[in-house]
């Protein structure tokens, strides 16, 4: 389970590239559809376009992302600066962190405990908490 | 390896001695100063110290007063390694300078004697009173004395519990060092729920680690109130591999439940047999910390029901109970969980004081245990709120694999040490 630095760099580069390719931005809402020929029997509460917004489940607020990310510092040190044998996070970008977590989650990257943790988050949650870690660790 | 020296003893005496006088100055300074909301935190351990720090980090306008009797905090995590002989007391002792100087927390070394939830006041032993807008109670556990007949505070001087780290840790280590080769070390393990579920079994491992090197004819006998325990398969695998038959575990169903102890004859009375030990370590049944019980924050079982999203008490609004004292669903009573709960409670309190919506909570726990200094195992969990309260996220978490390679166990032992360095920096740094 020993990871040479070069292997890590390679992996980071590889998964990092893959991650940047996918976008978290939802597709733009379509223009309001043409009204139906027949009037609806009852008034509709919301315009049809609103239903589309439901797609990416529930948006993750910055505060909820912080709540998830703060847990990481118990092992990885305050703001991701680890004083001991556990890797620091402060030198990683949000993309790096998200890619690593996804690789741990899928098992593509072996780990002692990180796989067990990463499986607790959706990909969207991973991206949100990675963004938070990267934002606070640079302060 | 390292023996408990006279110097360790003296340092310890200084660390645990209360010093109300030192605390009172800072108290008036901040209380007089702020127009911002006031939060008082009771207890400077993993829960309380984390909460104080993250409250200040979340909103520097909040005046945070932390009340803790001891000048320094000695952690239960890693105290088993002092008993095992490869960690010093000093290395598990943490002060409050960073909380004061880096984070602007008003740390008061005093003891809370009463809470008035209606008037929102906390009374201190020194006679002072603190007003609060929100209160955080994080007092850890206390013991239910005399549930095991004959086991009271006095008996704990002969048969140490060492389940609150400090002089008890040193006492147990000294007794182990004085034990003869061929002796029996009896460990009485408590019923659920209790602080640190894998702790008693890690302790048995650490005792065996010491005995194997210095007194190899000796035995470790665990008399357990339970029929199963945390990371059981992994512990048993490690025990067999490293210590052969040295450790014997007697579950509750097979006579492990201890009814009484006698400190004069050094005997422990089970339901079926009497056992004589050369060293007896009794970890008694537990409840929420005394102040939580006294303030009416606990239910009839002795633990504190809370809202899973904010850790606000279900008994008294405006008071948040975190850490071992709280009923936190499937989260264990661990330092890690207390740290996780503290951060969520801090964020919730910051939002509540501003009248903002409280964000969704997410909790994590990881407990490393050492079976030997180079043999580590772990249990991990990710937790969310369901209709049943705080619950494990299905498919995540779990224990280390069985029959893993030596390298895997070594890595986890190394990460255990790294975890301690990180979390203590997160709490007191």
XYZ file of C-alpha atoms in Angstrom:
568
model
C 0.000 0.000 0.000
C 2.984 2.292 -0.327
C 2.446 4.992 -2.920
C 5.472 6.464 -4.524
C 5.330 10.177 -5.125
C 5.622 9.757 -8.872
C 2.679 7.350 -8.930
C 0.570 9.806 -6.986
C 1.493 12.659 -9.285
C 0.628 10.529 -12.288
C -2.659 9.458 -10.799
C -3.530 12.977 -9.815
C -2.791 14.161 -13.312
C -4.845 11.375 -14.846
C -7.922 11.581 -12.646
C -7.638 15.337 -12.406
C -7.899 15.629 -16.157
C -10.914 13.361 -16.195
C -12.658 15.369 -13.506
C -12.219 18.737 -15.107
C -14.008 17.401 -18.155
C -17.294 16.963 -16.361
C -19.313 19.977 -15.532
C -21.513 20.448 -12.502
C -23.498 23.231 -14.111
C -27.013 22.068 -14.932
C -28.097 22.474 -18.528
C -29.875 25.766 -19.171
C -33.596 25.621 -18.645
C -35.475 25.442 -21.923
C -37.441 28.470 -23.042
C -41.021 28.463 -21.846
C -42.889 25.941 -23.930
C -45.656 27.087 -26.211
C -48.995 27.069 -24.462
C -51.058 24.000 -25.112
C -53.817 24.344 -27.664
C -56.441 23.421 -25.088
C -56.506 25.439 -21.871
C -55.584 23.362 -18.841
C -58.568 22.243 -16.754
C -57.073 23.694 -13.566
C -54.469 26.385 -13.077
C -50.951 24.980 -12.680
C -49.128 26.160 -9.600
C -45.691 26.493 -11.156
C -44.602 27.052 -14.733
C -43.509 23.780 -16.394
C -39.875 24.932 -16.549
C -39.625 24.807 -12.726
C -39.950 21.033 -12.715
C -36.613 20.716 -14.551
C -34.707 22.377 -11.696
C -35.392 19.319 -9.515
C -32.963 17.251 -11.619
C -29.641 17.424 -9.672
C -31.444 16.326 -6.480
C -31.020 19.062 -3.888
C -28.419 21.762 -4.336
C -25.653 21.567 -1.725
C -25.313 24.868 0.119
C -21.909 26.256 1.001
C -22.728 25.748 4.691
C -23.671 22.103 4.144
C -20.443 21.581 2.179
C -18.507 23.129 5.071
C -20.244 20.762 7.481
C -19.054 17.800 5.421
C -15.546 19.135 4.830
C -14.808 20.114 8.431
C -14.905 16.436 9.352
C -11.862 15.796 7.150
C -9.631 17.972 9.354
C -9.866 15.569 12.301
C -7.420 13.296 10.441
C -5.888 15.634 7.858
C -5.207 18.456 10.315
C -6.635 21.952 10.781
C -7.401 23.483 7.355
C -5.893 20.367 5.828
C -2.403 20.940 7.233
C -1.400 17.625 8.776
C 1.281 17.662 11.475
C 1.795 13.878 11.320
C 1.802 10.842 9.050
C -1.559 11.423 7.370
C -1.285 13.283 4.051
C -2.017 17.024 4.058
C -4.721 18.449 1.820
C -3.720 22.088 1.691
C -1.390 21.531 -1.251
C -4.111 19.986 -3.416
C -6.578 21.694 -5.706
C -10.299 21.090 -5.442
C -10.039 19.035 -8.636
C -7.263 16.877 -7.135
C -9.228 16.226 -3.956
C -12.431 15.379 -5.808
C -10.623 13.042 -8.216
C -8.831 11.251 -5.417
C -12.051 10.797 -3.444
C -13.830 9.426 -6.509
C -10.944 7.018 -7.141
C -11.075 5.873 -3.501
C -14.837 5.496 -3.762
C -14.691 3.294 -6.857
C -11.796 1.272 -5.451
C -9.684 2.252 -8.445
C -7.218 3.628 -5.949
C -6.502 1.292 -3.018
C -6.571 2.687 0.518
C -6.702 1.664 4.149
C -9.667 3.783 5.253
C -10.404 6.375 2.552
C -12.534 4.007 0.480
C -14.773 3.437 3.489
C -15.194 7.205 3.887
C -15.591 8.164 0.229
C -18.472 5.715 -0.221
C -20.490 7.936 2.136
C -20.801 10.773 -0.395
C -22.410 11.325 -3.793
C -20.177 12.677 -6.553
C -21.858 16.069 -6.183
C -21.126 16.057 -2.444
C -17.512 15.110 -3.119
C -17.142 18.077 -5.457
C -18.780 20.440 -2.975
C -16.657 19.364 -0.030
C -13.488 19.379 -2.153
C -14.228 22.976 -3.143
C -14.648 23.904 0.492
C -11.381 22.259 1.570
C -9.481 23.981 -1.218
C -11.017 27.344 -0.322
C -10.201 27.234 3.409
C -6.793 25.595 3.099
C -5.484 28.479 1.012
C -6.345 31.034 3.678
C 10.134 0.860 27.824
C 9.233 4.144 29.479
C 8.503 3.914 33.168
C 6.380 6.332 35.110
C 8.826 8.556 36.869
C 8.424 10.765 39.889
C 8.712 13.679 37.491
C 5.725 12.451 35.475
C 3.776 12.256 38.694
C 4.607 15.816 39.638
C 3.804 17.175 36.184
C 0.538 15.378 36.325
C -0.325 16.767 39.723
C 0.260 20.245 38.329
C -1.714 19.574 35.179
C -4.820 18.301 36.900
C -4.830 20.687 39.831
C -7.636 23.204 39.606
C -6.699 26.840 39.571
C -9.792 28.940 39.808
C -7.715 32.008 40.595
C -6.013 32.016 37.206
C -9.256 31.937 35.313
C -11.181 34.764 36.877
C -9.207 37.612 35.344
C -9.983 36.732 31.730
C -13.600 36.203 32.598
C -14.417 39.784 33.475
C -12.313 41.054 30.564
C -14.399 39.509 27.820
C -17.763 39.522 29.535
C -17.532 43.284 29.947
C -16.269 43.807 26.438
C -18.693 42.434 23.904
C -22.055 43.466 22.598
C -22.104 40.262 20.579
C -23.912 37.103 21.628
C -22.410 35.100 24.491
C -21.848 31.373 24.319
C -20.590 29.461 27.341
C -19.016 26.038 26.769
C -18.731 23.604 29.683
C -15.832 21.154 29.331
C -12.518 21.552 27.515
C -12.177 18.088 26.003
C -12.611 16.880 22.419
C -16.178 18.201 22.237
C -15.994 21.447 24.202
C -12.601 22.725 23.042
C -13.469 22.006 19.392
C -16.817 23.737 19.734
C -15.277 26.852 21.337
C -12.684 27.124 18.574
C -15.130 26.561 15.702
C -17.641 29.009 17.197
C -14.970 31.705 17.103
C -13.935 30.632 13.599
C -17.553 30.708 12.455
C -18.274 34.161 13.860
C -15.588 36.208 15.610
C -18.352 38.446 16.984
C -19.416 35.749 19.444
C -17.920 35.994 22.941
C -17.025 32.415 23.828
C -16.205 31.412 27.402
C -14.907 27.896 27.974
C -15.141 26.567 31.532
C -12.780 23.697 32.324
C -11.528 22.734 35.796
C -8.106 21.445 34.731
C -5.247 23.652 33.564
C -4.341 20.968 31.056
C -6.307 18.221 29.410
C -5.081 14.627 29.346
C -6.656 12.592 26.562
C -8.169 9.147 26.961
C -7.183 8.346 23.371
C -3.549 7.178 23.485
C -3.605 6.755 27.296
C -3.648 2.991 26.634
C -0.178 3.448 25.096
C 1.099 4.951 28.345
C -0.162 1.773 30.019
C 1.511 -0.230 27.233
C 4.783 1.576 27.990
C 5.547 3.422 24.748
C 3.981 6.843 25.226
C 4.576 9.437 27.961
C 1.907 11.269 29.938
C 3.353 14.517 28.668
C 2.686 13.484 25.059
C -1.045 13.104 25.775
C -1.379 16.376 27.718
C -2.706 19.521 26.027
C -3.019 23.122 27.186
C -5.331 25.989 26.291
C -2.857 28.663 25.141
C -3.812 28.377 21.464
C -7.518 28.596 22.248
C -6.856 31.787 24.197
C -4.253 33.472 22.029
C -4.992 32.244 18.501
C -8.739 31.902 18.697
C -9.809 34.469 21.290
C -11.611 32.023 23.548
C -11.968 33.128 27.146
C -10.786 30.004 28.987
C -11.791 29.924 32.641
C -10.400 27.263 34.949
C -13.316 26.702 37.263
C -16.062 24.168 37.865
C -19.716 24.658 36.951
C -21.858 23.887 39.978
C -25.305 24.712 38.560
C -27.112 25.647 35.341
C -30.252 27.773 35.355
C -31.857 27.174 31.928
C -34.687 29.657 32.540
C -32.465 32.559 33.566
C -29.701 31.408 31.132
C -27.037 31.494 33.808
C -24.222 29.208 34.837
C -22.905 29.192 38.399
C -19.254 28.533 39.125
C -17.547 27.055 42.175
C -15.608 30.292 42.627
C -18.928 32.060 43.227
C -19.052 33.803 39.862
C -22.011 33.629 37.505
C -21.873 33.589 33.706
C -24.745 34.732 31.487
C -25.242 33.043 28.146
C -27.360 33.311 25.035
C -26.566 29.695 24.170
C -24.866 27.077 26.309
C -22.817 24.078 25.176
C -22.488 21.205 27.653
C -19.675 18.748 26.932
C -18.744 17.114 30.248
C -17.887 13.615 28.993
C -18.943 10.684 31.167
C -19.269 9.900 34.820
C -19.326 6.551 36.575
C -22.224 4.740 38.175
C -20.495 3.784 41.410
C -21.635 0.722 43.358
C -23.592 -0.877 40.494
C -20.758 -3.377 40.856
C -21.000 -3.981 44.600
C -17.959 -2.684 46.429
C -16.703 -0.615 43.500
C -16.717 3.039 44.551
C -14.283 5.935 44.278
C -12.194 4.534 47.115
C -12.022 1.093 45.516
C -10.773 2.779 42.317
C -7.534 3.558 44.164
C -6.931 -0.187 44.531
C -8.577 -1.378 41.329
C -8.126 1.567 38.934
C -10.607 2.280 36.154
C -8.206 4.486 34.204
C -11.239 5.471 32.089
C -10.629 9.147 32.693
C -7.039 9.788 31.771
C -4.709 11.300 34.367
C -3.604 9.993 37.773
C -5.685 6.845 37.190
C -3.660 6.076 34.034
C -0.410 6.417 35.975
C -1.763 4.295 38.818
C -2.729 1.432 36.524
C 0.644 1.558 34.773
C 2.459 1.396 38.112
C 0.398 -1.591 39.214
C 1.148 -3.353 35.951
C 4.860 -2.648 36.380
C 4.750 -4.048 39.927
C 2.910 -7.219 38.896
C 4.798 -10.515 39.136
C 5.597 -12.680 36.138
C 2.898 -15.327 36.031
C 0.276 -12.986 37.480
C -3.262 -12.370 36.245
C -4.439 -8.992 34.996
C -8.228 -8.818 35.179
C -10.042 -6.274 33.040
C -13.738 -5.766 33.804
C -15.410 -4.414 30.640
C -18.581 -2.289 30.956
C -22.088 -2.724 29.529
C -23.282 -0.558 26.606
C -23.347 2.365 26.140
C -19.951 3.538 27.299
C -17.051 5.793 26.303
C -14.804 4.393 23.563
C -16.335 1.049 22.487
C -13.041 -0.538 21.305
C -11.081 0.932 24.251
C -11.221 -1.966 26.729
C -9.998 -4.387 24.065
C -7.209 -2.090 22.951
C -6.264 -1.833 26.631
C -6.112 -5.630 26.946
C -3.875 -5.627 23.856
C -1.537 -3.017 25.343
C -1.292 -4.902 28.632
C -0.469 -8.086 26.708
C 2.106 -6.187 24.654
C 3.880 -5.175 27.872
C 3.536 -8.585 29.520
C 4.826 -10.451 26.474
C 8.097 -8.537 26.708
C 8.546 -8.385 30.479
C 6.344 -11.006 32.177
C 5.527 -13.616 29.540
C 4.014 -16.194 31.922
C 1.196 -13.791 32.830
C -2.442 -13.760 31.719
C -4.998 -11.131 30.755
C -8.558 -12.066 31.672
C -11.393 -9.918 30.300
C -14.678 -10.279 32.177
C -17.259 -8.641 29.940
C -20.818 -7.532 30.652
C -21.497 -7.922 26.888
C -21.627 -10.836 24.464
C -19.896 -9.012 21.624
C -17.711 -5.962 21.166
C -16.360 -3.445 18.673
C -13.941 -4.785 16.022
C -14.209 -8.173 17.764
C -13.081 -10.292 14.801
C -10.054 -8.098 14.177
C -9.045 -7.998 17.834
C -9.308 -11.770 18.186
C -7.344 -12.326 14.999
C -4.595 -10.002 16.280
C -4.580 -11.444 19.802
C -4.096 -14.982 18.512
C -1.400 -13.929 16.101
C 0.601 -11.768 18.509
C -0.173 -13.097 21.976
C -1.275 -16.726 21.529
C -3.427 -17.669 24.527
C -2.368 -14.811 26.767
C -5.714 -12.960 26.489
C -8.895 -14.748 27.534
C -12.303 -13.131 26.964
C -15.329 -14.239 28.993
C -18.605 -12.895 27.521
C -21.601 -11.976 29.674
C -23.528 -15.109 28.726
C -20.668 -17.301 29.967
C -20.207 -15.708 33.374
C -18.501 -12.458 32.382
C -20.968 -10.196 34.195
C -19.301 -8.930 37.367
C -21.567 -8.533 40.407
C -19.115 -7.488 43.084
C -15.466 -6.814 43.836
C -13.432 -7.114 47.025
C -10.385 -4.869 47.177
C -8.975 -6.631 50.272
C -8.849 -10.078 48.704
C -8.404 -8.695 45.147
C -11.288 -10.839 43.981
C -13.926 -10.243 41.366
C -17.247 -12.014 41.660
C -18.887 -13.136 38.444
C -22.273 -14.833 38.089
C -20.651 -18.267 37.953
C -17.167 -17.941 39.433
C -14.901 -15.880 41.608
C -11.644 -14.679 40.085
C -8.507 -13.498 41.859
C -6.344 -10.930 40.120
C -2.890 -9.511 40.752
C -3.965 -6.315 39.020
C -7.668 -5.562 38.582
C -8.847 -2.865 36.172
C -12.568 -2.203 36.599
C -14.227 -0.058 33.935
C -17.566 0.655 35.599
C -20.988 1.339 34.009
C -21.334 4.961 32.876
C -23.698 7.893 32.506
C -23.589 11.436 31.155
C -21.357 13.819 33.122
C -22.608 14.914 36.547
C -23.427 18.481 35.541
C -25.665 17.214 32.712
C -27.529 14.971 35.169
C -27.797 17.729 37.751
C -29.147 20.219 35.197
C -31.904 17.818 34.134
C -30.478 17.321 30.656
C -30.492 13.508 30.834
C -33.302 10.984 30.409
C -34.068 8.224 32.940
C -31.246 6.106 31.529
C -28.691 8.813 32.285
C -27.914 10.131 28.773
C -28.954 13.366 27.071
C -31.491 13.384 24.206
C -30.704 16.013 21.550
C -31.881 17.266 18.160
C -29.720 15.393 15.633
C -29.183 18.485 13.454
C -28.107 20.989 16.126
C -27.404 18.902 19.260
C -29.795 21.217 21.072
C -31.180 19.518 24.172
C -34.675 18.058 23.993
C -35.015 18.779 27.716
C -33.918 22.434 27.822
C -33.928 24.675 24.723
C -30.933 26.990 24.359
C -28.571 24.307 25.664
C -26.587 22.030 23.344
C -25.197 18.748 24.686
C -22.334 17.245 22.676
C -19.843 14.407 23.040
C -20.122 11.336 25.245
C -23.035 12.714 27.297
C -25.362 13.002 24.290
C -27.545 10.389 22.629
C -26.242 10.662 19.083
C -27.921 7.801 17.201
C -25.360 5.339 15.869
C -22.406 7.672 16.446
C -20.155 6.110 19.082
C -18.963 7.818 22.251
C -15.528 8.688 20.904
C -13.245 11.710 20.854
C -13.566 11.757 17.077
C -17.369 11.770 17.200
C -17.311 14.522 19.844
C -15.099 16.602 17.530
C -17.496 16.013 14.621
C -20.575 16.818 16.728
C -18.864 19.958 18.092
C -18.299 21.376 14.604
C -21.904 20.759 13.571
C -23.196 22.247 16.831
C -20.913 25.280 16.414
C -22.143 25.892 12.855
C -25.754 25.477 14.007
C -25.272 27.911 16.903
C -23.652 30.511 14.622
C -26.629 30.234 12.245
C -29.234 30.258 15.038
C -27.730 33.364 16.670
C -27.966 35.162 13.323
C -31.471 33.895 12.688
C -30.286 31.958 9.637
C -31.295 28.497 8.475
C -29.265 25.637 9.941
C -27.478 23.695 7.178
C -27.706 19.937 6.698
C -25.495 18.026 9.103
C -22.935 15.371 8.235
C -20.935 13.409 10.779
C -17.870 11.200 10.584
C -16.074 8.852 12.952
C -12.838 6.899 12.685
C -11.496 4.916 15.615
C -8.038 3.421 15.330
C -6.939 0.809 17.838
C -3.487 -0.654 18.269
C -3.096 -4.346 19.024
C 0.681 -3.742 19.082
C 2.668 -0.570 18.313
C 3.033 -1.689 14.677
C -0.358 -3.398 14.317
C -3.328 -1.083 13.838
C -6.990 -1.664 13.003
C -9.821 0.785 12.448
C -13.551 1.279 12.259
C -14.991 4.168 10.277
C -18.427 5.605 9.601
C -20.160 8.421 7.744
C -23.447 9.536 9.286
C -26.484 11.507 8.160
C -29.843 12.304 9.648
C -32.706 9.948 8.828
C -36.186 9.749 10.320
C -34.620 7.496 12.979
C -32.049 10.140 13.917
C -28.329 10.023 13.191
C -27.584 6.857 11.224
C -24.758 5.279 9.219
C -24.788 5.999 5.488
C -25.447 2.550 3.990
C -22.528 1.133 1.999
C -19.956 3.388 3.661
C -17.781 2.823 6.710
C -17.020 -0.468 8.397
C -13.928 -2.129 9.806
C -10.497 -2.936 8.374
C -10.348 -6.111 6.289
C -9.725 -9.454 7.992
C -6.493 -11.311 7.260
C -4.905 -8.166 5.838
C -1.169 -8.029 5.126
C 1.382 -6.978 7.727
C 1.968 -3.850 5.671
C -1.709 -2.904 5.902
C -1.690 -3.281 9.709
C 1.546 -1.283 9.888
C 0.044 1.490 7.780
C -2.987 1.701 10.042
C -0.733 1.833 13.122
C 1.158 4.683 11.479
C -2.099 6.462 10.615
C -3.320 6.025 14.198
C -0.361 8.105 15.358
C -0.971 10.613 12.551
C -4.634 10.856 13.498
C -3.706 11.740 17.075
C -1.338 14.496 15.932
C -4.014 15.918 13.629
C -7.049 15.774 15.870
C -5.273 17.208 18.890
C -4.141 20.100 16.651
C -7.737 20.470 15.439
C -9.038 20.550 19.031
C -6.385 22.407 21.055
C -4.085 23.883 18.366
